[in-house]
Amino acid sequence: RKYFENFLAGILLAPKEKLEIPVLFMPAEMKIYKAVVVIHVMRENGENWPYVVTAESNTDLNRSVTVGENGKTQGILWIYPINGMSEAPQQKSVVIRCQARQRLEQRVELLLIGVLPDATALPDAGNSAVLDMDESSSTPEITDGSPATLEFLYELQYQSDEIRSQLESLVGMQLVEKEWDTESRIVTLIFNVVFAPRKPMRSEATVTIQCTAGGLWKFPFVFIATEPEVDDVINIEAVGLNKESIVGFKLTSQTR
């Protein structure tokens, strides 16, 4: 705060001139940080603007000006709220490997380190675990009735629309369990991941997890589909030298 007050004091701006304000964010804990940058502008000659703020003036306008003793506008305020989200370092990649034309169902544990719950900001979830799977939302949330009730939002993000079109119908994720260690402040989220590739491929995605009490974690996922099993062995028996042998077989499309 003192830095900004000293930095902005006595700065002269010409009409339509731009002012750049540096913002440095160094979170010490996995939580949401909030601050407000206030810019106060007054005339260089110290005179007031002729506009008079009255009781009937617009409420938003009253908050955007400072008023002198004569009731005239002494200064103009610009207020910029800043919300800082703490993000954990990127974790190691989770590899999901499955043979093409097969279906893999795998449990994956993701560790959220440095969780700092804020009990006063979180709703009471009762005595039961609840998994909210609202169809209209792409970020399901889970709560439980532990002493440190936490809520998490998760989403599978893709690097491009092309990768999304390839993976979206082949991959499914569901949060099935949460474990909370109060001493180490580590939350373990257990996901059930389904991967059903139709052809050999290698694609990447990122699972982004956000705690409503503050904190953001990103886990890279690599989905690998290996070569499928051989469908059949076709034997062609020769009928003689320099003579053609013909064998027929059917191919069935898996899609339209």
mmCIF file with all atom_site columns, N, CA, C and O in Angstrom, residues 157-205:
data_model
loop_
_atom_site.group_PDB
_atom_site.id
_atom_site.type_symbol
_atom_site.label_atom_id
_atom_site.label_alt_id
_atom_site.label_comp_id
_atom_site.label_asym_id
_atom_site.label_entity_id
_atom_site.label_seq_id
_atom_site.pdbx_PDB_ins_code
_atom_site.Cartn_x
_atom_site.Cartn_y
_atom_site.Cartn_z
_atom_site.occupancy
_atom_site.B_iso_or_equiv
_atom_site.pdbx_formal_charge
_atom_site.auth_seq_id
_atom_site.auth_comp_id
_atom_site.auth_asym_id
_atom_site.auth_atom_id
_atom_site.pdbx_PDB_model_num
ATOM 1   N N  . GLN A 1 157 ? -9.417  -29.683 -19.363 1.00 0.00 ? 157 GLN A N  1
ATOM 2   C CA . GLN A 1 157 ? -9.181  -28.683 -20.391 1.00 0.00 ? 157 GLN A CA 1
ATOM 3   C C  . GLN A 1 157 ? -8.286  -29.253 -21.485 1.00 0.00 ? 157 GLN A C  1
ATOM 4   O O  . GLN A 1 157 ? -7.365  -30.025 -21.207 1.00 0.00 ? 157 GLN A O  1
ATOM 5   N N  . TYR A 1 158 ? -8.556  -28.838 -22.716 1.00 0.00 ? 158 TYR A N  1
ATOM 6   C CA . TYR A 1 158 ? -7.817  -29.338 -23.880 1.00 0.00 ? 158 TYR A CA 1
ATOM 7   C C  . TYR A 1 158 ? -6.991  -28.205 -24.481 1.00 0.00 ? 158 TYR A C  1
ATOM 8   O O  . TYR A 1 158 ? -7.345  -27.033 -24.376 1.00 0.00 ? 158 TYR A O  1
ATOM 9   N N  . GLN A 1 159 ? -5.892  -28.580 -25.135 1.00 0.00 ? 159 GLN A N  1
ATOM 10  C CA . GLN A 1 159 ? -4.975  -27.588 -25.683 1.00 0.00 ? 159 GLN A CA 1
ATOM 11  C C  . GLN A 1 159 ? -5.545  -26.891 -26.913 1.00 0.00 ? 159 GLN A C  1
ATOM 12  O O  . GLN A 1 159 ? -5.153  -25.774 -27.236 1.00 0.00 ? 159 GLN A O  1
ATOM 13  N N  . SER A 1 160 ? -6.461  -27.534 -27.624 1.00 0.00 ? 160 SER A N  1
ATOM 14  C CA . SER A 1 160 ? -7.039  -26.942 -28.819 1.00 0.00 ? 160 SER A CA 1
ATOM 15  C C  . SER A 1 160 ? -8.401  -27.573 -29.061 1.00 0.00 ? 160 SER A C  1
ATOM 16  O O  . SER A 1 160 ? -8.748  -28.616 -28.488 1.00 0.00 ? 160 SER A O  1
ATOM 17  N N  . ASP A 1 161 ? -9.181  -26.950 -29.946 1.00 0.00 ? 161 ASP A N  1
ATOM 18  C CA . ASP A 1 161 ? -10.485 -27.483 -30.304 1.00 0.00 ? 161 ASP A CA 1
ATOM 19  C C  . ASP A 1 161 ? -10.352 -28.812 -31.039 1.00 0.00 ? 161 ASP A C  1
ATOM 20  O O  . ASP A 1 161 ? -11.227 -29.683 -30.936 1.00 0.00 ? 161 ASP A O  1
ATOM 21  N N  . GLU A 1 162 ? -9.260  -28.962 -31.774 1.00 0.00 ? 162 GLU A N  1
ATOM 22  C CA . GLU A 1 162 ? -9.041  -30.221 -32.492 1.00 0.00 ? 162 GLU A CA 1
ATOM 23  C C  . GLU A 1 162 ? -8.843  -31.381 -31.524 1.00 0.00 ? 162 GLU A C  1
ATOM 24  O O  . GLU A 1 162 ? -9.412  -32.465 -31.692 1.00 0.00 ? 162 GLU A O  1
ATOM 25  N N  . ILE A 1 163 ? -8.028  -31.149 -30.490 1.00 0.00 ? 163 ILE A N  1
ATOM 26  C CA . ILE A 1 163 ? -7.819  -32.199 -29.484 1.00 0.00 ? 163 ILE A CA 1
ATOM 27  C C  . ILE A 1 163 ? -9.111  -32.457 -28.725 1.00 0.00 ? 163 ILE A C  1
ATOM 28  O O  . ILE A 1 163 ? -9.433  -33.596 -28.383 1.00 0.00 ? 163 ILE A O  1
ATOM 29  N N  . ARG A 1 164 ? -9.877  -31.411 -28.455 1.00 0.00 ? 164 ARG A N  1
ATOM 30  C CA . ARG A 1 164 ? -11.159 -31.592 -27.777 1.00 0.00 ? 164 ARG A CA 1
ATOM 31  C C  . ARG A 1 164 ? -12.085 -32.500 -28.598 1.00 0.00 ? 164 ARG A C  1
ATOM 32  O O  . ARG A 1 164 ? -12.729 -33.393 -28.051 1.00 0.00 ? 164 ARG A O  1
ATOM 33  N N  . SER A 1 165 ? -12.151 -32.270 -29.900 1.00 0.00 ? 165 SER A N  1
ATOM 34  C CA . SER A 1 165 ? -13.014 -33.093 -30.750 1.00 0.00 ? 165 SER A CA 1
ATOM 35  C C  . SER A 1 165 ? -12.559 -34.545 -30.785 1.00 0.00 ? 165 SER A C  1
ATOM 36  O O  . SER A 1 165 ? -13.368 -35.457 -30.945 1.00 0.00 ? 165 SER A O  1
ATOM 37  N N  . GLN A 1 166 ? -11.252 -34.785 -30.617 1.00 0.00 ? 166 GLN A N  1
ATOM 38  C CA . GLN A 1 166 ? -10.732 -36.149 -30.621 1.00 0.00 ? 166 GLN A CA 1
ATOM 39  C C  . GLN A 1 166 ? -10.982 -36.870 -29.302 1.00 0.00 ? 166 GLN A C  1
ATOM 40  O O  . GLN A 1 166 ? -11.306 -38.058 -29.280 1.00 0.00 ? 166 GLN A O  1
ATOM 41  N N  . LEU A 1 167 ? -10.850 -36.128 -28.188 1.00 0.00 ? 167 LEU A N  1
ATOM 42  C CA . LEU A 1 167 ? -10.862 -36.778 -26.874 1.00 0.00 ? 167 LEU A CA 1
ATOM 43  C C  . LEU A 1 167 ? -12.194 -36.710 -26.145 1.00 0.00 ? 167 LEU A C  1
ATOM 44  O O  . LEU A 1 167 ? -12.473 -37.572 -25.300 1.00 0.00 ? 167 LEU A O  1
ATOM 45  N N  . GLU A 1 168 ? -12.991 -35.703 -26.416 1.00 0.00 ? 168 GLU A N  1
ATOM 46  C CA . GLU A 1 168 ? -14.155 -35.441 -25.584 1.00 0.00 ? 168 GLU A CA 1
ATOM 47  C C  . GLU A 1 168 ? -15.091 -36.634 -25.489 1.00 0.00 ? 168 GLU A C  1
ATOM 48  O O  . GLU A 1 168 ? -15.637 -36.935 -24.414 1.00 0.00 ? 168 GLU A O  1
ATOM 49  N N  . SER A 1 169 ? -15.284 -37.351 -26.584 1.00 0.00 ? 169 SER A N  1
ATOM 50  C CA . SER A 1 169 ? -16.183 -38.504 -26.573 1.00 0.00 ? 169 SER A CA 1
ATOM 51  C C  . SER A 1 169 ? -15.484 -39.784 -26.131 1.00 0.00 ? 169 SER A C  1
ATOM 52  O O  . SER A 1 169 ? -16.134 -40.817 -25.945 1.00 0.00 ? 169 SER A O  1
ATOM 53  N N  . LEU A 1 170 ? -14.164 -39.732 -25.940 1.00 0.00 ? 170 LEU A N  1
ATOM 54  C CA . LEU A 1 170 ? -13.401 -40.935 -25.588 1.00 0.00 ? 170 LEU A CA 1
ATOM 55  C C  . LEU A 1 170 ? -13.003 -40.978 -24.115 1.00 0.00 ? 170 LEU A C  1
ATOM 56  O O  . LEU A 1 170 ? -12.651 -42.046 -23.613 1.00 0.00 ? 170 LEU A O  1
ATOM 57  N N  . VAL A 1 171 ? -13.063 -39.834 -23.430 1.00 0.00 ? 171 VAL A N  1
ATOM 58  C CA . VAL A 1 171 ? -12.572 -39.733 -22.057 1.00 0.00 ? 171 VAL A CA 1
ATOM 59  C C  . VAL A 1 171 ? -13.708 -39.296 -21.138 1.00 0.00 ? 171 VAL A C  1
ATOM 60  O O  . VAL A 1 171 ? -14.497 -38.412 -21.478 1.00 0.00 ? 171 VAL A O  1
ATOM 61  N N  . GLY A 1 172 ? -13.776 -39.931 -19.982 1.00 0.00 ? 172 GLY A N  1
ATOM 62  C CA . GLY A 1 172 ? -14.729 -39.543 -18.951 1.00 0.00 ? 172 GLY A CA 1
ATOM 63  C C  . GLY A 1 172 ? -14.039 -39.486 -17.600 1.00 0.00 ? 172 GLY A C  1
ATOM 64  O O  . GLY A 1 172 ? -13.174 -40.313 -17.300 1.00 0.00 ? 172 GLY A O  1
ATOM 65  N N  . MET A 1 173 ? -14.400 -38.489 -16.774 1.00 0.00 ? 173 MET A N  1
ATOM 66  C CA . MET A 1 173 ? -13.819 -38.349 -15.439 1.00 0.00 ? 173 MET A CA 1
ATOM 67  C C  . MET A 1 173 ? -14.926 -38.093 -14.435 1.00 0.00 ? 173 MET A C  1
ATOM 68  O O  . MET A 1 173 ? -15.867 -37.340 -14.703 1.00 0.00 ? 173 MET A O  1
ATOM 69  N N  . GLN A 1 174 ? -14.788 -38.724 -13.271 1.00 0.00 ? 174 GLN A N  1
ATOM 70  C CA . GLN A 1 174 ? -15.750 -38.507 -12.201 1.00 0.00 ? 174 GLN A CA 1
ATOM 71  C C  . GLN A 1 174 ? -15.026 -38.528 -10.872 1.00 0.00 ? 174 GLN A C  1
ATOM 72  O O  . GLN A 1 174 ? -14.236 -39.431 -10.580 1.00 0.00 ? 174 GLN A O  1
ATOM 73  N N  . LEU A 1 175 ? -15.287 -37.520 -10.053 1.00 0.00 ? 175 LEU A N  1
ATOM 74  C CA . LEU A 1 175 ? -14.709 -37.448 -8.717  1.00 0.00 ? 175 LEU A CA 1
ATOM 75  C C  . LEU A 1 175 ? -15.525 -38.336 -7.786  1.00 0.00 ? 175 LEU A C  1
ATOM 76  O O  . LEU A 1 175 ? -16.713 -38.104 -7.578  1.00 0.00 ? 175 LEU A O  1
ATOM 77  N N  . VAL A 1 176 ? -14.877 -39.349 -7.212  1.00 0.00 ? 176 VAL A N  1
ATOM 78  C CA . VAL A 1 176 ? -15.608 -40.343 -6.426  1.00 0.00 ? 176 VAL A CA 1
ATOM 79  C C  . VAL A 1 176 ? -15.289 -40.287 -4.932  1.00 0.00 ? 176 VAL A C  1
ATOM 80  O O  . VAL A 1 176 ? -16.065 -40.778 -4.111  1.00 0.00 ? 176 VAL A O  1
ATOM 81  N N  . GLU A 1 177 ? -14.155 -39.700 -4.570  1.00 0.00 ? 177 GLU A N  1
ATOM 82  C CA . GLU A 1 177 ? -13.785 -39.719 -3.148  1.00 0.00 ? 177 GLU A CA 1
ATOM 83  C C  . GLU A 1 177 ? -12.793 -38.604 -2.861  1.00 0.00 ? 177 GLU A C  1
ATOM 84  O O  . GLU A 1 177 ? -12.023 -38.177 -3.732  1.00 0.00 ? 177 GLU A O  1
ATOM 85  N N  . LYS A 1 178 ? -12.817 -38.131 -1.600  1.00 0.00 ? 178 LYS A N  1
ATOM 86  C CA . LYS A 1 178 ? -11.890 -37.101 -1.154  1.00 0.00 ? 178 LYS A CA 1
ATOM 87  C C  . LYS A 1 178 ? -11.373 -37.462 0.227   1.00 0.00 ? 178 LYS A C  1
ATOM 88  O O  . LYS A 1 178 ? -12.142 -37.834 1.109   1.00 0.00 ? 178 LYS A O  1
ATOM 89  N N  . GLU A 1 179 ? -10.059 -37.343 0.399   1.00 0.00 ? 179 GLU A N  1
ATOM 90  C CA . GLU A 1 179 ? -9.433  -37.623 1.691   1.00 0.00 ? 179 GLU A CA 1
ATOM 91  C C  . GLU A 1 179 ? -8.714  -36.370 2.167   1.00 0.00 ? 179 GLU A C  1
ATOM 92  O O  . GLU A 1 179 ? -7.996  -35.727 1.404   1.00 0.00 ? 179 GLU A O  1
ATOM 93  N N  . TRP A 1 180 ? -8.894  -36.035 3.447   1.00 0.00 ? 180 TRP A N  1
ATOM 94  C CA . TRP A 1 180 ? -8.340  -34.793 4.000   1.00 0.00 ? 180 TRP A CA 1
ATOM 95  C C  . TRP A 1 180 ? -7.407  -35.109 5.150   1.00 0.00 ? 180 TRP A C  1
ATOM 96  O O  . TRP A 1 180 ? -7.797  -35.743 6.126   1.00 0.00 ? 180 TRP A O  1
ATOM 97  N N  . ASP A 1 181 ? -6.148  -34.691 5.046   1.00 0.00 ? 181 ASP A N  1
ATOM 98  C CA . ASP A 1 181 ? -5.156  -34.861 6.106   1.00 0.00 ? 181 ASP A CA 1
ATOM 99  C C  . ASP A 1 181 ? -4.919  -33.494 6.745   1.00 0.00 ? 181 ASP A C  1
ATOM 100 O O  . ASP A 1 181 ? -4.299  -32.610 6.137   1.00 0.00 ? 181 ASP A O  1
ATOM 101 N N  . THR A 1 182 ? -5.422  -33.312 7.974   1.00 0.00 ? 182 THR A N  1
ATOM 102 C CA . THR A 1 182 ? -5.347  -32.000 8.619   1.00 0.00 ? 182 THR A CA 1
ATOM 103 C C  . THR A 1 182 ? -3.922  -31.620 9.003   1.00 0.00 ? 182 THR A C  1
ATOM 104 O O  . THR A 1 182 ? -3.581  -30.439 9.003   1.00 0.00 ? 182 THR A O  1
ATOM 105 N N  . GLU A 1 183 ? -3.086  -32.593 9.324   1.00 0.00 ? 183 GLU A N  1
ATOM 106 C CA . GLU A 1 183 ? -1.730  -32.271 9.761   1.00 0.00 ? 183 GLU A CA 1
ATOM 107 C C  . GLU A 1 183 ? -0.867  -31.784 8.603   1.00 0.00 ? 183 GLU A C  1
ATOM 108 O O  . GLU A 1 183 ? -0.177  -30.773 8.705   1.00 0.00 ? 183 GLU A O  1
ATOM 109 N N  . SER A 1 184 ? -0.874  -32.508 7.504   1.00 0.00 ? 184 SER A N  1
ATOM 110 C CA . SER A 1 184 ? -0.043  -32.138 6.358   1.00 0.00 ? 184 SER A CA 1
ATOM 111 C C  . SER A 1 184 ? -0.724  -31.145 5.423   1.00 0.00 ? 184 SER A C  1
ATOM 112 O O  . SER A 1 184 ? -0.092  -30.645 4.504   1.00 0.00 ? 184 SER A O  1
ATOM 113 N N  . ARG A 1 185 ? -2.015  -30.884 5.657   1.00 0.00 ? 185 ARG A N  1
ATOM 114 C CA . ARG A 1 185 ? -2.805  -30.005 4.801   1.00 0.00 ? 185 ARG A CA 1
ATOM 115 C C  . ARG A 1 185 ? -2.786  -30.486 3.345   1.00 0.00 ? 185 ARG A C  1
ATOM 116 O O  . ARG A 1 185 ? -2.663  -29.704 2.417   1.00 0.00 ? 185 ARG A O  1
ATOM 117 N N  . ILE A 1 186 ? -2.904  -31.788 3.173   1.00 0.00 ? 186 ILE A N  1
ATOM 118 C CA . ILE A 1 186 ? -2.950  -32.389 1.841   1.00 0.00 ? 186 ILE A CA 1
ATOM 119 C C  . ILE A 1 186 ? -4.321  -33.005 1.631   1.00 0.00 ? 186 ILE A C  1
ATOM 120 O O  . ILE A 1 186 ? -4.798  -33.778 2.452   1.00 0.00 ? 186 ILE A O  1
ATOM 121 N N  . VAL A 1 187 ? -4.951  -32.626 0.549   1.00 0.00 ? 187 VAL A N  1
ATOM 122 C CA . VAL A 1 187 ? -6.224  -33.212 0.149   1.00 0.00 ? 187 VAL A CA 1
ATOM 123 C C  . VAL A 1 187 ? -5.965  -34.144 -1.032  1.00 0.00 ? 187 VAL A C  1
ATOM 124 O O  . VAL A 1 187 ? -5.320  -33.758 -2.010  1.00 0.00 ? 187 VAL A O  1
ATOM 125 N N  . THR A 1 188 ? -6.451  -35.378 -0.922  1.00 0.00 ? 188 THR A N  1
ATOM 126 C CA . THR A 1 188 ? -6.322  -36.342 -2.009  1.00 0.00 ? 188 THR A CA 1
ATOM 127 C C  . THR A 1 188 ? -7.677  -36.514 -2.673  1.00 0.00 ? 188 THR A C  1
ATOM 128 O O  . THR A 1 188 ? -8.642  -36.933 -2.034  1.00 0.00 ? 188 THR A O  1
ATOM 129 N N  . LEU A 1 189 ? -7.753  -36.169 -3.950  1.00 0.00 ? 189 LEU A N  1
ATOM 130 C CA . LEU A 1 189 ? -8.960  -36.361 -4.731  1.00 0.00 ? 189 LEU A CA 1
ATOM 131 C C  . LEU A 1 189 ? -8.790  -37.617 -5.582  1.00 0.00 ? 189 LEU A C  1
ATOM 132 O O  . LEU A 1 189 ? -7.796  -37.760 -6.301  1.00 0.00 ? 189 LEU A O  1
ATOM 133 N N  . ILE A 1 190 ? -9.749  -38.512 -5.478  1.00 0.00 ? 190 ILE A N  1
ATOM 134 C CA . ILE A 1 190 ? -9.693  -39.777 -6.214  1.00 0.00 ? 190 ILE A CA 1
ATOM 135 C C  . ILE A 1 190 ? -10.713 -39.717 -7.347  1.00 0.00 ? 190 ILE A C  1
ATOM 136 O O  . ILE A 1 190 ? -11.911 -39.544 -7.117  1.00 0.00 ? 190 ILE A O  1
ATOM 137 N N  . PHE A 1 191 ? -10.206 -39.858 -8.566  1.00 0.00 ? 191 PHE A N  1
ATOM 138 C CA . PHE A 1 191 ? -11.046 -39.793 -9.753  1.00 0.00 ? 191 PHE A CA 1
ATOM 139 C C  . PHE A 1 191 ? -11.168 -41.174 -10.381 1.00 0.00 ? 191 PHE A C  1
ATOM 140 O O  . PHE A 1 191 ? -10.242 -41.993 -10.311 1.00 0.00 ? 191 PHE A O  1
ATOM 141 N N  . ASN A 1 192 ? -12.303 -41.411 -10.992 1.00 0.00 ? 192 ASN A N  1
ATOM 142 C CA . ASN A 1 192 ? -12.494 -42.593 -11.827 1.00 0.00 ? 192 ASN A CA 1
ATOM 143 C C  . ASN A 1 192 ? -12.407 -42.124 -13.286 1.00 0.00 ? 192 ASN A C  1
ATOM 144 O O  . ASN A 1 192 ? -13.252 -41.369 -13.761 1.00 0.00 ? 192 ASN A O  1
ATOM 145 N N  . VAL A 1 193 ? -11.363 -42.561 -13.986 1.00 0.00 ? 193 VAL A N  1
ATOM 146 C CA . VAL A 1 193 ? -11.104 -42.122 -15.359 1.00 0.00 ? 193 VAL A CA 1
ATOM 147 C C  . VAL A 1 193 ? -11.418 -43.267 -16.315 1.00 0.00 ? 193 VAL A C  1
ATOM 148 O O  . VAL A 1 193 ? -10.965 -44.394 -16.124 1.00 0.00 ? 193 VAL A O  1
ATOM 149 N N  . VAL A 1 194 ? -12.210 -42.962 -17.340 1.00 0.00 ? 194 VAL A N  1
ATOM 150 C CA . VAL A 1 194 ? -12.570 -43.941 -18.371 1.00 0.00 ? 194 VAL A CA 1
ATOM 151 C C  . VAL A 1 194 ? -11.973 -43.475 -19.685 1.00 0.00 ? 194 VAL A C  1
ATOM 152 O O  . VAL A 1 194 ? -12.127 -42.311 -20.082 1.00 0.00 ? 194 VAL A O  1
ATOM 153 N N  . PHE A 1 195 ? -11.277 -44.388 -20.376 1.00 0.00 ? 195 PHE A N  1
ATOM 154 C CA . PHE A 1 195 ? -10.651 -44.096 -21.665 1.00 0.00 ? 195 PHE A CA 1
ATOM 155 C C  . PHE A 1 195 ? -11.000 -45.223 -22.634 1.00 0.00 ? 195 PHE A C  1
ATOM 156 O O  . PHE A 1 195 ? -10.684 -46.368 -22.382 1.00 0.00 ? 195 PHE A O  1
ATOM 157 N N  . ALA A 1 196 ? -11.670 -44.876 -23.730 1.00 0.00 ? 196 ALA A N  1
ATOM 158 C CA . ALA A 1 196 ? -12.107 -45.883 -24.706 1.00 0.00 ? 196 ALA A CA 1
ATOM 159 C C  . ALA A 1 196 ? -11.739 -45.424 -26.107 1.00 0.00 ? 196 ALA A C  1
ATOM 160 O O  . ALA A 1 196 ? -12.587 -44.957 -26.878 1.00 0.00 ? 196 ALA A O  1
ATOM 161 N N  . PRO A 1 197 ? -10.462 -45.547 -26.488 1.00 0.00 ? 197 PRO A N  1
ATOM 162 C CA . PRO A 1 197 ? -10.029 -45.078 -27.808 1.00 0.00 ? 197 PRO A CA 1
ATOM 163 C C  . PRO A 1 197 ? -10.459 -46.029 -28.922 1.00 0.00 ? 197 PRO A C  1
ATOM 164 O O  . PRO A 1 197 ? -10.554 -47.231 -28.725 1.00 0.00 ? 197 PRO A O  1
ATOM 165 N N  . ARG A 1 198 ? -10.682 -45.454 -30.090 1.00 0.00 ? 198 ARG A N  1
ATOM 166 C CA . ARG A 1 198 ? -11.081 -46.264 -31.239 1.00 0.00 ? 198 ARG A CA 1
ATOM 167 C C  . ARG A 1 198 ? -9.925  -46.553 -32.184 1.00 0.00 ? 198 ARG A C  1
ATOM 168 O O  . ARG A 1 198 ? -10.001 -47.459 -33.003 1.00 0.00 ? 198 ARG A O  1
ATOM 169 N N  . LYS A 1 199 ? -8.863  -45.755 -32.085 1.00 0.00 ? 199 LYS A N  1
ATOM 170 C CA . LYS A 1 199 ? -7.703  -45.957 -32.965 1.00 0.00 ? 199 LYS A CA 1
ATOM 171 C C  . LYS A 1 199 ? -6.447  -45.497 -32.233 1.00 0.00 ? 199 LYS A C  1
ATOM 172 O O  . LYS A 1 199 ? -6.530  -44.761 -31.232 1.00 0.00 ? 199 LYS A O  1
ATOM 173 N N  . PRO A 1 200 ? -5.261  -45.893 -32.696 1.00 0.00 ? 200 PRO A N  1
ATOM 174 C CA . PRO A 1 200 ? -4.020  -45.473 -32.038 1.00 0.00 ? 200 PRO A CA 1
ATOM 175 C C  . PRO A 1 200 ? -3.896  -43.946 -32.046 1.00 0.00 ? 200 PRO A C  1
ATOM 176 O O  . PRO A 1 200 ? -4.165  -43.281 -33.045 1.00 0.00 ? 200 PRO A O  1
ATOM 177 N N  . MET A 1 201 ? -3.470  -43.402 -30.920 1.00 0.00 ? 201 MET A N  1
ATOM 178 C CA . MET A 1 201 ? -3.368  -41.948 -30.796 1.00 0.00 ? 201 MET A CA 1
ATOM 179 C C  . MET A 1 201 ? -2.540  -41.597 -29.567 1.00 0.00 ? 201 MET A C  1
ATOM 180 O O  . MET A 1 201 ? -2.274  -42.434 -28.700 1.00 0.00 ? 201 MET A O  1
ATOM 181 N N  . ARG A 1 202 ? -2.151  -40.332 -29.503 1.00 0.00 ? 202 ARG A N  1
ATOM 182 C CA . ARG A 1 202 ? -1.488  -39.770 -28.318 1.00 0.00 ? 202 ARG A CA 1
ATOM 183 C C  . ARG A 1 202 ? -1.940  -38.318 -28.197 1.00 0.00 ? 202 ARG A C  1
ATOM 184 O O  . ARG A 1 202 ? -1.666  -37.498 -29.079 1.00 0.00 ? 202 ARG A O  1
ATOM 185 N N  . SER A 1 203 ? -2.632  -37.986 -27.122 1.00 0.00 ? 203 SER A N  1
ATOM 186 C CA . SER A 1 203 ? -3.155  -36.640 -26.926 1.00 0.00 ? 203 SER A CA 1
ATOM 187 C C  . SER A 1 203 ? -2.936  -36.216 -25.480 1.00 0.00 ? 203 SER A C  1
ATOM 188 O O  . SER A 1 203 ? -2.792  -37.057 -24.586 1.00 0.00 ? 203 SER A O  1
ATOM 189 N N  . GLU A 1 204 ? -2.919  -34.911 -25.271 1.00 0.00 ? 204 GLU A N  1
ATOM 190 C CA . GLU A 1 204 ? -2.690  -34.355 -23.947 1.00 0.00 ? 204 GLU A CA 1
ATOM 191 C C  . GLU A 1 204 ? -3.847  -33.460 -23.537 1.00 0.00 ? 204 GLU A C  1
ATOM 192 O O  . GLU A 1 204 ? -4.504  -32.838 -24.378 1.00 0.00 ? 204 GLU A O  1
ATOM 193 N N  . ALA A 1 205 ? -4.078  -33.411 -22.242 1.00 0.00 ? 205 ALA A N  1
ATOM 194 C CA . ALA A 1 205 ? -5.105  -32.543 -21.669 1.00 0.00 ? 205 ALA A CA 1
ATOM 195 C C  . ALA A 1 205 ? -4.645  -32.159 -20.263 1.00 0.00 ? 205 ALA A C  1
ATOM 196 O O  . ALA A 1 205 ? -3.650  -32.686 -19.749 1.00 0.00 ? 205 ALA A O  1
#
